[in-house]
Short mmCIF file of C-alpha atoms in Angstrom, two decimals:
data_model
loop_
_atom_site.label_atom_id
_atom_site.label_comp_id
_atom_site.label_asym_id
_atom_site.label_seq_id
_atom_site.Cartn_x
_atom_site.Cartn_y
_atom_site.Cartn_z
CA MET A 1 26.67 52.89 86.93
CA LYS A 2 27.69 55.27 84.20
CA ARG A 3 27.62 53.81 80.74
CA LEU A 4 31.15 53.55 79.41
CA ILE A 5 32.08 55.34 76.24
CA ILE A 6 33.75 53.02 73.76
CA ILE A 7 34.88 54.56 70.51
CA ALA A 8 36.97 53.87 67.46
CA LEU A 9 38.20 56.98 65.72
CA LEU A 10 38.70 56.97 61.96
CA LEU A 11 41.39 59.51 61.28
CA SER A 12 41.90 60.90 57.81
CA CYS A 13 45.31 61.56 56.31
CA TRP A 14 46.17 65.23 56.04
CA GLY A 15 49.12 64.87 53.67
CA GLY A 16 50.10 67.74 51.45
CA ALA A 17 48.92 70.47 53.79
CA THR A 18 50.72 73.74 53.39
CA ALA A 19 52.75 75.35 56.18
CA GLN A 20 50.08 78.04 56.48
CA LYS A 21 47.32 75.43 56.88
CA ALA A 22 49.33 73.49 59.47
CA MET A 23 49.85 76.67 61.48
CA SER A 24 46.12 77.41 61.32
CA ASN A 25 45.34 73.93 62.62
CA ALA A 26 47.84 74.34 65.45
CA ASP A 27 46.36 77.69 66.43
CA THR A 28 42.82 76.30 66.39
CA ALA A 29 43.88 73.27 68.44
CA GLU A 30 45.52 75.51 71.04
CA GLN A 31 42.37 77.65 71.23
CA ILE A 32 40.23 74.56 71.88
CA VAL A 33 42.56 73.28 74.58
CA GLN A 34 42.96 76.69 76.21
CA ARG A 35 39.17 77.11 76.23
CA TYR A 36 38.95 73.86 78.20
CA PHE A 37 41.49 75.07 80.77
CA ASP A 38 39.74 78.43 81.00
CA ILE A 39 36.55 76.55 81.89
CA THR A 40 38.20 74.24 84.43
CA ASN A 41 40.02 77.30 85.82
CA TYR A 42 42.75 75.41 87.69
CA GLU A 43 44.66 78.66 88.19
CA ALA A 44 41.95 79.70 90.68
CA LEU A 45 42.76 76.90 93.13
CA ARG A 46 43.31 78.37 96.58
CA ARG A 47 46.85 78.90 97.83
CA ASP A 48 45.95 79.36 101.48
CA SER A 49 44.71 75.75 101.73
CA ILE A 50 45.69 72.32 100.41
CA LEU A 51 43.50 70.66 97.79
CA TYR A 52 42.83 67.11 98.99
CA ILE A 53 41.58 64.52 96.48
CA GLU A 54 40.35 61.05 97.39
CA THR A 55 39.65 58.73 94.47
CA ILE A 56 37.98 55.32 94.75
CA ILE A 57 39.19 52.93 92.04
CA TYR A 58 37.76 49.58 91.02
CA LYS A 59 37.60 47.29 88.00
CA SER A 60 34.44 46.12 86.29
CA ILE A 61 35.34 42.46 86.94
CA ASP A 62 35.18 42.99 90.74
CA THR A 63 33.52 46.13 92.04
CA THR A 64 34.09 45.08 95.67
CA ASP A 65 37.90 45.13 95.41
CA THR A 66 38.71 48.82 95.65
CA ALA A 67 41.86 50.88 95.86
CA ILE A 68 42.09 54.47 97.08
CA LEU A 69 44.27 57.12 95.50
CA LYS A 70 44.97 60.02 97.87
CA ARG A 71 46.42 63.26 96.52
CA TRP A 72 47.41 66.57 98.05
CA PHE A 73 48.18 69.68 96.00
CA LEU A 74 49.28 73.16 96.97
CA PRO A 75 49.87 75.54 94.06
CA PRO A 76 52.09 76.06 92.30
CA ASN A 77 54.02 72.76 92.62
CA ARG A 78 53.80 71.05 96.01
CA PHE A 79 52.26 67.64 95.44
CA ARG A 80 51.85 64.24 97.06
CA ALA A 81 50.17 61.04 95.82
CA GLU A 82 49.60 57.73 97.61
CA LEU A 83 47.87 54.65 96.19
CA TRP A 84 46.46 52.38 98.91
CA HIS A 85 44.91 48.91 98.77
CA ASN A 86 43.16 48.09 102.04
CA ASP A 87 45.70 49.22 104.66
CA THR A 88 48.76 48.82 102.45
CA LEU A 89 50.54 51.63 100.66
CA ILE A 90 51.31 50.37 97.15
CA GLU A 91 53.04 53.31 95.51
CA GLY A 92 53.43 57.04 95.73
CA CYS A 93 55.56 60.13 95.33
CA TYR A 94 55.84 63.63 96.75
CA THR A 95 57.75 66.88 96.44
CA ASP A 96 58.04 70.20 98.22
CA GLY A 97 58.47 71.78 94.80
CA LYS A 98 62.04 72.81 95.58
CA SER A 99 64.55 70.15 96.59
CA ILE A 100 62.70 67.14 98.02
CA TYR A 101 61.67 64.37 95.61
CA LYS A 102 60.53 61.03 97.01
CA GLU A 103 59.15 57.78 95.62
CA TYR A 104 57.50 54.72 97.21
CA SER A 105 56.96 51.40 95.43
CA LEU A 106 55.94 48.31 97.39
CA GLY A 107 58.31 45.41 96.79
CA VAL A 108 60.68 47.52 94.71
CA ILE A 109 61.81 50.30 97.04
CA ASN A 110 62.34 49.73 100.75
CA GLY A 111 60.32 52.60 102.17
CA TRP A 112 60.35 56.13 100.81
CA ALA A 113 63.44 56.74 98.68
CA THR A 114 65.02 59.98 97.54
CA ILE A 115 64.96 60.26 93.76
CA THR A 116 66.15 62.76 91.17
CA GLN A 117 63.97 65.59 89.98
CA SER A 118 63.86 64.05 86.50
CA ARG A 119 62.69 60.70 87.92
CA TYR A 120 59.96 62.47 89.89
CA TYR A 121 58.63 64.20 86.78
CA VAL A 122 58.38 60.84 85.05
CA LEU A 123 56.10 59.63 87.87
CA GLU A 124 54.03 62.73 88.61
CA PRO A 125 52.05 63.13 85.34
CA GLY A 126 50.27 59.83 85.94
CA TYR A 127 48.80 61.26 89.16
CA ASP A 128 48.10 64.82 87.98
CA PHE A 129 44.35 65.51 88.06
CA ARG A 130 44.82 68.27 85.46
CA GLY A 131 45.95 65.83 82.76
CA HIS A 132 48.87 65.71 80.32
CA LEU A 133 47.69 68.69 78.28
CA TYR A 134 48.13 71.05 81.22
CA HIS A 135 51.93 70.90 80.76
CA ARG A 136 51.77 70.69 76.97
CA ALA A 137 54.29 73.49 76.36
CA ALA A 138 56.88 72.10 78.80
CA ASN A 139 56.44 68.64 77.28
CA ALA A 140 56.93 69.98 73.74
CA ALA A 141 53.55 68.61 72.68
CA GLU A 142 52.47 69.39 69.12
CA LEU A 143 48.72 69.99 68.72
CA THR A 144 46.79 69.65 65.48
CA TYR A 145 43.12 70.42 64.95
CA LYS A 146 41.43 67.51 63.11
CA GLY A 147 38.06 69.13 62.59
CA GLU A 148 34.55 68.33 63.75
CA TRP A 149 33.39 64.74 64.11
CA ASN A 150 29.95 63.22 64.64
CA PHE A 151 29.87 61.32 67.92
CA ASN A 152 26.52 59.68 68.71
CA GLY A 153 24.74 62.41 66.77
CA GLN A 154 26.62 65.24 68.48
CA SER A 155 29.22 67.45 66.85
CA VAL A 156 32.52 67.26 68.73
CA LEU A 157 35.97 68.79 68.18
CA ARG A 158 39.07 66.63 67.67
CA VAL A 159 42.62 67.57 68.63
CA PHE A 160 45.53 65.26 67.77
CA VAL A 161 48.49 65.48 70.17
CA ASP A 162 52.02 64.32 69.38
CA THR A 163 54.30 64.40 72.45
CA PRO A 164 57.91 63.16 72.54
CA LEU A 165 58.36 59.82 74.40
CA GLN A 166 54.61 59.14 74.37
CA TYR A 167 52.03 57.47 72.19
CA CYS A 168 49.96 59.93 70.18
CA ARG A 169 46.52 60.82 71.51
CA ASN A 170 43.22 62.06 70.13
CA TYR A 171 41.35 64.45 72.45
CA LEU A 172 37.60 64.93 71.94
CA PHE A 173 35.89 68.06 73.27
CA GLU A 174 32.19 68.86 73.36
CA LYS A 175 31.57 71.61 70.83
CA ASP A 176 28.92 73.48 72.83
CA ASN A 177 30.51 73.64 76.29
CA GLY A 178 34.18 72.97 75.49
CA LEU A 179 34.65 70.17 78.00
CA LEU A 180 37.01 67.26 77.36
CA PHE A 181 35.06 63.99 77.44
CA LEU A 182 37.26 61.38 75.76
CA ILE A 183 40.92 60.62 75.08
CA GLU A 184 41.92 57.88 72.67
CA GLU A 185 45.54 56.81 73.15
CA THR A 186 46.65 55.35 69.84
CA ASN A 187 49.35 52.80 69.05
CA GLN A 188 51.14 55.42 66.98
CA HIS A 189 54.29 56.56 68.73
CA SER A 190 55.52 60.13 68.53
CA GLU A 191 57.40 60.90 65.36
CA TYR A 192 59.93 62.84 67.41
CA THR A 193 61.47 59.89 69.23
CA ASP A 194 62.30 56.23 68.79
CA HIS A 195 59.49 53.85 69.67
CA GLN A 196 59.43 53.01 73.37
CA ALA A 197 56.63 50.60 74.21
CA TYR A 198 54.77 50.94 77.50
CA THR A 199 51.40 49.84 78.82
CA HIS A 200 48.73 52.46 78.26
CA PRO A 201 44.93 52.79 78.27
CA LYS A 202 43.05 52.29 75.04
CA TRP A 203 40.73 55.15 75.93
CA HIS A 204 39.99 57.42 78.87
CA ALA A 205 36.51 58.89 79.36
CA PHE A 206 35.40 61.82 81.53
CA HIS A 207 31.76 61.41 82.54
CA GLU A 208 31.22 64.12 85.16
CA TYR A 209 32.92 67.21 86.57
CA GLN A 210 32.59 68.61 90.11
CA PRO A 211 32.65 72.36 90.89
CA LEU A 212 34.81 73.54 93.78
CA GLY A 213 34.38 77.28 94.08
CA THR A 214 35.12 78.61 90.60
CA VAL A 215 37.16 75.53 89.63
CA LEU A 216 35.74 72.55 87.70
CA LEU A 217 37.34 69.16 88.42
CA PRO A 218 36.86 65.70 86.83
CA SER A 219 34.90 63.57 89.30
CA VAL A 220 33.79 60.45 87.38
CA GLU A 221 36.21 58.82 84.94
CA SER A 222 36.72 55.44 83.31
CA TYR A 223 39.32 53.86 81.08
CA GLN A 224 40.14 50.56 79.41
CA MET A 225 43.45 48.92 80.21
CA ASP A 226 44.43 45.48 78.89
CA GLY A 227 40.80 44.75 78.05
CA GLU A 228 39.57 45.63 81.56
CA GLN A 229 37.40 48.62 82.39
CA VAL A 230 38.49 50.71 85.36
CA TYR A 231 36.40 53.35 87.16
CA HIS A 232 37.52 56.42 89.12
CA PHE A 233 35.23 58.33 91.49
CA SER A 234 36.91 61.43 92.92
CA HIS A 235 35.95 63.83 95.71
CA TYR A 236 37.68 67.17 96.29
CA ARG A 237 37.93 69.44 99.31
CA TYR A 238 40.26 71.97 100.89
CA ILE A 239 42.14 71.19 104.10
CA PRO A 240 44.31 73.44 106.31
CA LEU A 241 47.93 74.06 105.39
CA ASP A 242 50.36 71.42 106.67
CA MET A 243 53.74 71.60 104.94
CA LYS A 244 55.02 68.33 106.37
CA ILE A 245 52.74 66.56 103.88
CA PHE A 246 55.25 67.62 101.24
CA THR A 247 58.44 67.23 103.28
CA GLN A 248 58.10 64.12 105.45
CA ASN A 249 57.57 60.43 104.72
CA GLU A 250 55.07 60.01 107.55
CA GLN A 251 52.35 62.64 107.84
#
């Protein structure tokens, strides 16, 4: 069992910074984040096959009660996610990336329901293996470099992210290899929108990454939600093209 990372970040106030300094911090933050995505190299995912991801999920209070998150992705934007518990589909969504947008929610929606594109893109980020920062420009996220910080004797890089309609986050990257290893989701809401409360993890840790060709994918993750620790163990592989995965309710 991987030891969970539990952290409390002490953020300093950066009041009085000049416009030039703020721009420098934004540029540095973007460089750190882009370095991470250069390393993970998601743009190199194959387009002649579907990326299939199977993630086993369980809580620390009962490691025998598992759920399975199944995901299918075909670049640039065909995607499907299904969360299963035993033999029951709990929730999911899918799109062909053009005109089909579907949602499933056990007990709320009777079967797969057609939804709007905007509704789909509210659901999809929670399933995206690439993380919220991947679509940072489209989401109007504002990045600020907060400097180096000593974490368990190691120097790490901190990036503060303010995204409309979301709580602000602190992203911690390893200084030497550039990998993201921890996200702290604060209770500070974005300054660009009215406060809208929603349940969110206290922190999200990335323990291991798995290579798939020239791509690097998060394979062991954990997070704390409502005082409970949750673990994710993901396996990735390519499967043959089958477009009905992204167009039909039943595969």
